[in-house]
Short mmCIF file of C-alpha atoms in Angstrom, two decimals:
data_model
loop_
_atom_site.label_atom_id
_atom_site.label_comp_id
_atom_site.label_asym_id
_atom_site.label_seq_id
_atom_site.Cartn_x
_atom_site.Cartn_y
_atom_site.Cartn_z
CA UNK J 4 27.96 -130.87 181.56
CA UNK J 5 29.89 -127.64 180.74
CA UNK J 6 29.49 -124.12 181.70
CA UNK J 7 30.90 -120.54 180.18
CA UNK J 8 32.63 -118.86 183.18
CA UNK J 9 34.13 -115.77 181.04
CA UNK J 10 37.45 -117.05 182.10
CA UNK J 11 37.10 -120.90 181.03
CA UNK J 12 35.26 -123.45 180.73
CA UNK J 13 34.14 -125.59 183.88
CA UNK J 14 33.26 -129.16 183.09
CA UNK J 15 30.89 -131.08 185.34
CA UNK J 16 32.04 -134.86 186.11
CA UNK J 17 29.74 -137.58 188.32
CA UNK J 18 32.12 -139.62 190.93
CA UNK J 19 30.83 -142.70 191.69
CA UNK J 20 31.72 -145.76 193.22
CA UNK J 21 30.11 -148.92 190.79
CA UNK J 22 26.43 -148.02 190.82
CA UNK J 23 26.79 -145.31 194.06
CA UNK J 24 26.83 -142.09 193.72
CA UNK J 25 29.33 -139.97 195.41
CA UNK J 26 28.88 -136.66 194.47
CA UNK J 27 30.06 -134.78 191.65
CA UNK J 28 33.42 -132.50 190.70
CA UNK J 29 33.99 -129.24 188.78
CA UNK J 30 37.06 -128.88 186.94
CA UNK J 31 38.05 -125.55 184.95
CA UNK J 32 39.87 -125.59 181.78
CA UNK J 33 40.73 -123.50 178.94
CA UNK J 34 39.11 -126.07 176.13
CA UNK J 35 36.82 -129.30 176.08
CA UNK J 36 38.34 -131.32 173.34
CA UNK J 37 38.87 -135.26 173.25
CA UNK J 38 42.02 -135.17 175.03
CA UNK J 39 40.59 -133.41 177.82
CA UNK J 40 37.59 -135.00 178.68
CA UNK J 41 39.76 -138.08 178.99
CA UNK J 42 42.07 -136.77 181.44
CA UNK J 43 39.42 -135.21 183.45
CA UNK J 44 37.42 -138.59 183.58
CA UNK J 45 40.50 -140.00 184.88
CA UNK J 46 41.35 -137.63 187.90
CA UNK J 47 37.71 -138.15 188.70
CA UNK J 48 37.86 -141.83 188.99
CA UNK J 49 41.14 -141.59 191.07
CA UNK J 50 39.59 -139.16 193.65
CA UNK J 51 36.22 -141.77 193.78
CA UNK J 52 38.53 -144.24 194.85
CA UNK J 53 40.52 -142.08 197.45
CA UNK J 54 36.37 -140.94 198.89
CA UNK J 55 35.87 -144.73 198.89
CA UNK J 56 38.62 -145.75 200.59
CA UNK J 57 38.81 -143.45 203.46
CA UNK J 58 34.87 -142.36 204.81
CA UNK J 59 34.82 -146.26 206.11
CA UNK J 60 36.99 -145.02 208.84
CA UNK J 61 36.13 -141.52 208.52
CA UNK J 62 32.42 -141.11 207.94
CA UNK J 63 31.44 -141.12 211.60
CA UNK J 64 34.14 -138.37 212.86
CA UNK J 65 32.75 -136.13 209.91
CA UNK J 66 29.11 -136.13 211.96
CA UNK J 67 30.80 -135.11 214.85
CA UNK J 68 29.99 -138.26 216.71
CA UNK J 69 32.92 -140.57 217.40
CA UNK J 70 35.69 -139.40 219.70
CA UNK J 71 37.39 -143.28 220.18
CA UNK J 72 39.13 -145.72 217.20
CA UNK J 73 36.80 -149.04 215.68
CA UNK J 74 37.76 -151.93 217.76
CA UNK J 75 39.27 -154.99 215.97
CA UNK J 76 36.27 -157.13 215.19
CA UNK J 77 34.57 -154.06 213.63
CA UNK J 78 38.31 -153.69 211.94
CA UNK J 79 38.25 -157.39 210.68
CA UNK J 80 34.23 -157.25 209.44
CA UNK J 81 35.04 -153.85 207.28
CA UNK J 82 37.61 -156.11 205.74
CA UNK J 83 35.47 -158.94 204.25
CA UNK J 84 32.14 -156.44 203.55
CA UNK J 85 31.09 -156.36 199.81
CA UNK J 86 30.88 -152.96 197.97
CA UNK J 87 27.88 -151.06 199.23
CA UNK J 88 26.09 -150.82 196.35
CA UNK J 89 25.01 -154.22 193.72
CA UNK J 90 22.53 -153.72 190.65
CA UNK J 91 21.23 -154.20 187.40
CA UNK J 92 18.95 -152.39 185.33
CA UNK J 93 15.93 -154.16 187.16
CA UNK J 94 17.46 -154.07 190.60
CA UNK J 95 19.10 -152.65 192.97
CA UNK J 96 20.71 -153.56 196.58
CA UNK J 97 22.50 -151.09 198.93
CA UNK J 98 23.50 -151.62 202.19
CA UNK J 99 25.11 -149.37 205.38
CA UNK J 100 26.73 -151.00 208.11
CA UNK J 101 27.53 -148.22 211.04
CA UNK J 102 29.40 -150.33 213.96
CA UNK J 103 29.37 -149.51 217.28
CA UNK J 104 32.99 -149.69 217.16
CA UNK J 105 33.78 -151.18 220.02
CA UNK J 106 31.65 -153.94 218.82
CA UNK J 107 31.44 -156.03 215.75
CA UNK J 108 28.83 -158.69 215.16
CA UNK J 109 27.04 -157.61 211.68
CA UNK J 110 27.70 -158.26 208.31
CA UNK J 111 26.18 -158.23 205.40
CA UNK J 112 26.36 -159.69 201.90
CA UNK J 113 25.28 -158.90 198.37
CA UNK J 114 26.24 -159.81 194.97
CA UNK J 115 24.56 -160.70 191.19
CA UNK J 116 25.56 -164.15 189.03
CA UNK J 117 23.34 -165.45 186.65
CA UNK J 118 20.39 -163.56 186.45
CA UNK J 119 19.58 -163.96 190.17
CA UNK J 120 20.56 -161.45 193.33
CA UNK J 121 21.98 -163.41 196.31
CA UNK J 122 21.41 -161.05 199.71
CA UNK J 123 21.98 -161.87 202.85
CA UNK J 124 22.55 -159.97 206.70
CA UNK J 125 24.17 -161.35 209.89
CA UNK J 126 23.98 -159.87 213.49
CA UNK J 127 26.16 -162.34 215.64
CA UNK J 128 25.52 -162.34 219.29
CA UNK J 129 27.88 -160.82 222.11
CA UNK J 130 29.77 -157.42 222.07
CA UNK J 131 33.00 -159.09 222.09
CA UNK J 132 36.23 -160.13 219.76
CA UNK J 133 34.10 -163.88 219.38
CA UNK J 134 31.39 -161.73 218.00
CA UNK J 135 33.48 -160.81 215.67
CA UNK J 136 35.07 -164.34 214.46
CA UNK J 137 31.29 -165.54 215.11
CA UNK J 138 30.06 -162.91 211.83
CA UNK J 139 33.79 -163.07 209.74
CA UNK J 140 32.87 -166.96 209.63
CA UNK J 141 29.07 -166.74 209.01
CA UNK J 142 29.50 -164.80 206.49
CA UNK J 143 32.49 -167.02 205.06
CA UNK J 144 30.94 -170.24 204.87
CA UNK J 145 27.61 -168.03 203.32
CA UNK J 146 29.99 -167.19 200.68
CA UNK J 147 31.56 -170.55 200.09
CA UNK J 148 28.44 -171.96 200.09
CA UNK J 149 27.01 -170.04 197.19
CA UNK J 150 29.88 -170.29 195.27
CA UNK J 151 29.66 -173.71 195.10
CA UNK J 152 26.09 -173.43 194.03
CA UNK J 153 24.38 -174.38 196.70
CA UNK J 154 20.72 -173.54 196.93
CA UNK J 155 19.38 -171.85 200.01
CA UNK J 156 18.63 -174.46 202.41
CA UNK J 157 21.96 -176.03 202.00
CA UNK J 158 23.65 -172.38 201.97
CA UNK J 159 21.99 -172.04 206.10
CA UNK J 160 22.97 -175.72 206.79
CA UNK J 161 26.34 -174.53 205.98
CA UNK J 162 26.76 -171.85 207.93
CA UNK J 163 24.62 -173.80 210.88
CA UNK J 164 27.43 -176.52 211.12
CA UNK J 165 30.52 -174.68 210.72
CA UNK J 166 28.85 -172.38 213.82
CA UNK J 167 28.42 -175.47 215.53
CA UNK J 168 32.18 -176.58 214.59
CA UNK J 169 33.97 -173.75 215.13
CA UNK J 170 31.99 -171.87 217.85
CA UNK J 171 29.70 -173.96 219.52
CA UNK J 172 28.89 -171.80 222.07
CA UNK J 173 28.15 -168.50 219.91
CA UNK J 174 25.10 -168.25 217.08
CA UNK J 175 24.07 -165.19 214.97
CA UNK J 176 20.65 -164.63 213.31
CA UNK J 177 20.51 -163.53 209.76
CA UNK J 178 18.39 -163.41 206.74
CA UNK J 179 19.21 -164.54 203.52
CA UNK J 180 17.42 -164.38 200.31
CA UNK J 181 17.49 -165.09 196.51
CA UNK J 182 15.29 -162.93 194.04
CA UNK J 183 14.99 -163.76 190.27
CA UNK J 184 15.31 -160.20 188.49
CA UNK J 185 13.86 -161.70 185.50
CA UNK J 186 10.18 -162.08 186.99
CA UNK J 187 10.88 -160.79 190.75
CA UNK J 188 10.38 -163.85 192.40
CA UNK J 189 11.99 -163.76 195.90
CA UNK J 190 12.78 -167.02 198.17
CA UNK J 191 14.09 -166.23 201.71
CA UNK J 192 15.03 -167.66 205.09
CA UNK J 193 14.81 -166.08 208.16
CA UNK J 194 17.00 -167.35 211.13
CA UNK J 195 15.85 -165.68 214.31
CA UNK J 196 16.70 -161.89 212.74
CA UNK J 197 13.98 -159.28 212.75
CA UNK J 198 11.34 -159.70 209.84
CA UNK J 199 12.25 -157.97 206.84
CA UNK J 200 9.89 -155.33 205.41
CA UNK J 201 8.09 -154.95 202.38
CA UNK J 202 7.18 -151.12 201.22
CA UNK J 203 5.15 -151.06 198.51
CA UNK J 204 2.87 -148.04 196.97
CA UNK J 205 3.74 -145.83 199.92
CA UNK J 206 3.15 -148.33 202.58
CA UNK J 207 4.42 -150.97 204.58
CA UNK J 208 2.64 -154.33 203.68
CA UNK J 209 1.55 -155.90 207.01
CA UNK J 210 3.19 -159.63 207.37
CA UNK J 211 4.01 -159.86 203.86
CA UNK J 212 7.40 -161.13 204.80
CA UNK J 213 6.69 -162.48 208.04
CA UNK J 214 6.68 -166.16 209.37
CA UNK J 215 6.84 -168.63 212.53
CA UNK J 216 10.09 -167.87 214.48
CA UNK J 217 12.97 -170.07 213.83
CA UNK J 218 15.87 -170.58 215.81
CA UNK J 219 19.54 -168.74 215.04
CA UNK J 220 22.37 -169.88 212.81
CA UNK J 221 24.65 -172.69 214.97
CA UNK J 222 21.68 -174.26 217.30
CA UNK J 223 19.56 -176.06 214.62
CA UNK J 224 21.06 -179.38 216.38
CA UNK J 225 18.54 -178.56 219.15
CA UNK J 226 15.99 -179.51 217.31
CA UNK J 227 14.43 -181.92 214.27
CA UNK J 228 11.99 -179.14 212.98
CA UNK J 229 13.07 -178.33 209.21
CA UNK J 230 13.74 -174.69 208.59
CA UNK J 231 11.56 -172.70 206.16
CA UNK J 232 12.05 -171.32 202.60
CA UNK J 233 9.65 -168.27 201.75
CA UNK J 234 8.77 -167.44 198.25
CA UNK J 235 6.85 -164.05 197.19
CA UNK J 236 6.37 -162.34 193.99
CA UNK J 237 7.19 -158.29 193.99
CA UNK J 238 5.62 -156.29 191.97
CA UNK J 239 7.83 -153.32 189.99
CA UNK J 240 8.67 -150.55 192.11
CA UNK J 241 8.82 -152.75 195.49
CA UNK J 242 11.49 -152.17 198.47
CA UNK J 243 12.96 -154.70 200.47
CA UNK J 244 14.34 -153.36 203.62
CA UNK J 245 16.36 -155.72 206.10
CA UNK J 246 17.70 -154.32 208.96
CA UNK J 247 19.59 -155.49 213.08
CA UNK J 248 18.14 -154.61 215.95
CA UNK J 249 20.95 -151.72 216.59
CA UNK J 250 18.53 -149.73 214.20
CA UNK J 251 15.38 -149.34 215.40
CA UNK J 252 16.68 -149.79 218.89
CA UNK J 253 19.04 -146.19 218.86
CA UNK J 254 18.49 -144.09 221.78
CA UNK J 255 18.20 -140.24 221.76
CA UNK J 256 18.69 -137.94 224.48
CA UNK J 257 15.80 -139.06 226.27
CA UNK J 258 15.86 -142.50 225.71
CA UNK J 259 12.98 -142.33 223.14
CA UNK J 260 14.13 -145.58 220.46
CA UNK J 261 14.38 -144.55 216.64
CA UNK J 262 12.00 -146.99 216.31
CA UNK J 263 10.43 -148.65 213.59
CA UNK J 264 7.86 -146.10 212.28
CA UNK J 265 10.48 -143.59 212.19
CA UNK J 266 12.48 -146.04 210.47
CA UNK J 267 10.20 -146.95 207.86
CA UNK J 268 8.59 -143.62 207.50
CA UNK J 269 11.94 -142.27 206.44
CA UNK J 270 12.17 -144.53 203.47
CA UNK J 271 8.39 -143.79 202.12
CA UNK J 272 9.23 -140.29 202.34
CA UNK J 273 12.71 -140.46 200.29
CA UNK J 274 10.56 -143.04 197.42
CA UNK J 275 8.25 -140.70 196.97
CA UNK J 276 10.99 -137.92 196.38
CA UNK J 277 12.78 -140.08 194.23
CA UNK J 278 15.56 -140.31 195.44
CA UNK J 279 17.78 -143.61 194.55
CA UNK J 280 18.46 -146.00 197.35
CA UNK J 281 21.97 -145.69 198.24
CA UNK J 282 21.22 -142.26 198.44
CA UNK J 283 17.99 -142.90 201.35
CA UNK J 284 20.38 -145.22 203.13
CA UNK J 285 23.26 -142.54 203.20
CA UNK J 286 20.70 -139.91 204.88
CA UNK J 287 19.10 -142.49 206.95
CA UNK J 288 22.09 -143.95 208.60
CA UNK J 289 22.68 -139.44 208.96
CA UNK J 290 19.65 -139.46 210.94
CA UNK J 291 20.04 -142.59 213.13
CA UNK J 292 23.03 -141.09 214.06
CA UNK J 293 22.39 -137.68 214.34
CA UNK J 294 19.22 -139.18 216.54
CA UNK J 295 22.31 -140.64 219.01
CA UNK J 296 22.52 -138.78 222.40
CA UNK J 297 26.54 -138.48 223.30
CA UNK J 298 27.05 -141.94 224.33
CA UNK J 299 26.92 -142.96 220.62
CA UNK J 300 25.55 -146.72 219.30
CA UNK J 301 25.44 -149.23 221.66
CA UNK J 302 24.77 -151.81 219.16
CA UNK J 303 25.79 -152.01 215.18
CA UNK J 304 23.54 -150.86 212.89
CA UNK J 305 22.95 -152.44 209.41
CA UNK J 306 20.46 -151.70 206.90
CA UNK J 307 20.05 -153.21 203.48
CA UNK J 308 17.58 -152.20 200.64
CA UNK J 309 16.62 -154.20 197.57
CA UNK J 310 14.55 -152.59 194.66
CA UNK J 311 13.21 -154.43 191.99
CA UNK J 312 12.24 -152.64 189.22
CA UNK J 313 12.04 -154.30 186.22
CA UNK J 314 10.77 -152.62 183.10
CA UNK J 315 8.41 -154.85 181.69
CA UNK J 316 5.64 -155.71 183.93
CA UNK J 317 6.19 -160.03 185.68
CA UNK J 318 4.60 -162.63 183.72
CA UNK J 319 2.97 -163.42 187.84
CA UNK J 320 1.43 -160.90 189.88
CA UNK J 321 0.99 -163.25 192.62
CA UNK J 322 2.00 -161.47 196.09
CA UNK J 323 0.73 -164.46 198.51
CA UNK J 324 3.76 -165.72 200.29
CA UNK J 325 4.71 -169.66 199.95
CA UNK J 326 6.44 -171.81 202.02
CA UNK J 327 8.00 -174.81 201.89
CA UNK J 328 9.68 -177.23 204.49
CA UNK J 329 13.80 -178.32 203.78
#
């Protein structure tokens, strides 16, 4: 977009980073033509990446809320996180990861290969560097696994043993998931993380994604029950939201938690305003913070949304969740 200043022309130009949106940058100039537009499009693309590179490190300071440096496992997580924002034109996934930063036990994972979106979030336990090492290598053998094509029970067995290898006294929880973007059709596992959420017409759905309790990544050698694989089919225009504890468990000023009506209520709003996802998680991670009395997080904070919308209608409109034993 251009505008007629009287004393040149200013050209609009979108920065974005991959399917995120950044912001946008006016540049004057005396003329439009070919030549131009080209050399604008490429200063824009160099500043997205400069943006990009340093609010990791910088976002937090900006609020006014961070007055010591990230400590090394949140350092060596950062490192090995995907790009925020994965998608297609039938879906979408965007995630935020705030640490504590002197902690560093979430991660989170996201990408798109043949027609299928493979999702996944880690909170490792402790507060510690092993926390750290715990998530860097959860989140390592996740990827390895996939990339060998494994399907999802053997992707957790995976990442069970080499806990148990490696770290045999540490576990993380974590959800991972698989959803066809063809017909919507989402499988899942859930090891000992918070239940992910389903928002759908407005409204959280009650238990859709819900389940018996199973234990964490690295102690399935306690016992001989089989894990669980969930399947569900979303209907166009659903929202996926997966989330750690360190969300809903932020304390304000008077130790009220931000809680998970807050939480979700925040989201519902920002659908029905339309705004895009990375842009809801970019205010709501704002708010969490901004919720924060002066002591700052005591916990990381991670939130990933998926949202599948597809546009032609599923050949199944069949929202009862299935499960199946490994």
């Amino acid at each position: 977009m251009a505008e007629d200043t009287g004393t040149g022309l200013v050209a609009w130009f979108p920065l974005a980073d991959g399917a995120e949106r950044l912001g946008v940058l006016g540049l004057r100039t005396t003329s439009l033509d070919r030549e131009a537009i080209r050399r604008c499009r490429l200063l824009t693309s160099v500043l997205a990446m400069v943006i990009t590179s340093k609010r990791d490190t910088s976002d937090s300071y900006a609020h006014g809320t961070r007055a010591d440096t990230m400590s090394l496992p949140s350092e060596m997580l950062r490192a090995f996180l995907p790009p925020r924002t994965v998608c297609t034109d039938r879906a979408v996934s965007t995630a935020v990861l705030e640490p504590a930063y002197r902690l560093g036990g979430d991660a989170f994972e996201h990408s798109l290969a043949d027609g299928v979106l493979h999702a996944a979030v880690l909170d490792a336990m402790g507060h510690d560097l092993a926390s750290g090492l715990t998530a860097a290598l959860a989140l390592a053998a996740c990827r390895n696994a996939r990339r060998n094509g494994a399907d999802l029970p053997d992707l957790v067995d995976t990442i069970d043993g080499a806990l148990h290898d490696w770290f045999p006294d540490r576990f993380a929880t974590g959800v991972f998931l698989r959803l066809d973007i063809a017909t919507g059709t989402l499988h899942w596992a859930n090891c000992g993380h918070p239940h992910p959420l389903l928002i759908r017409s407005g409204e959280v759905v009650a238990g859709a994604l819900e389940g018996p309790g199973e234990l964490p990544l690295g102690l399935s050698h306690y016992t001989d029950r089989p894990r669980t694989v969930r399947t569900v089919s979303l209907r166009p225009g659903d929202r996926l939201l997966i989330y750690t504890d360190g969300v809903v468990d932020a304390k304000g000023g008077h130790h009220e938690f931000f809680g998970l009506e807050r939480f979700t209520d925040f989201v519902i709003r920002a659908a029905a305003a339309g705004e895009t996802a990375p842009e809801t998680l970019r205010r709501l991670m704002h708010a969490i913070l901004e919720h924060q009395d002066e002591q700052g997080l005591t916990d990381d904070a991670t939130i990933m949304m998926i949202e599948w919308q597809p546009s032609t209608p599923p050949l199944l409109d069949d929202t009862r969740p299935r499960a199946s034993a490994w």
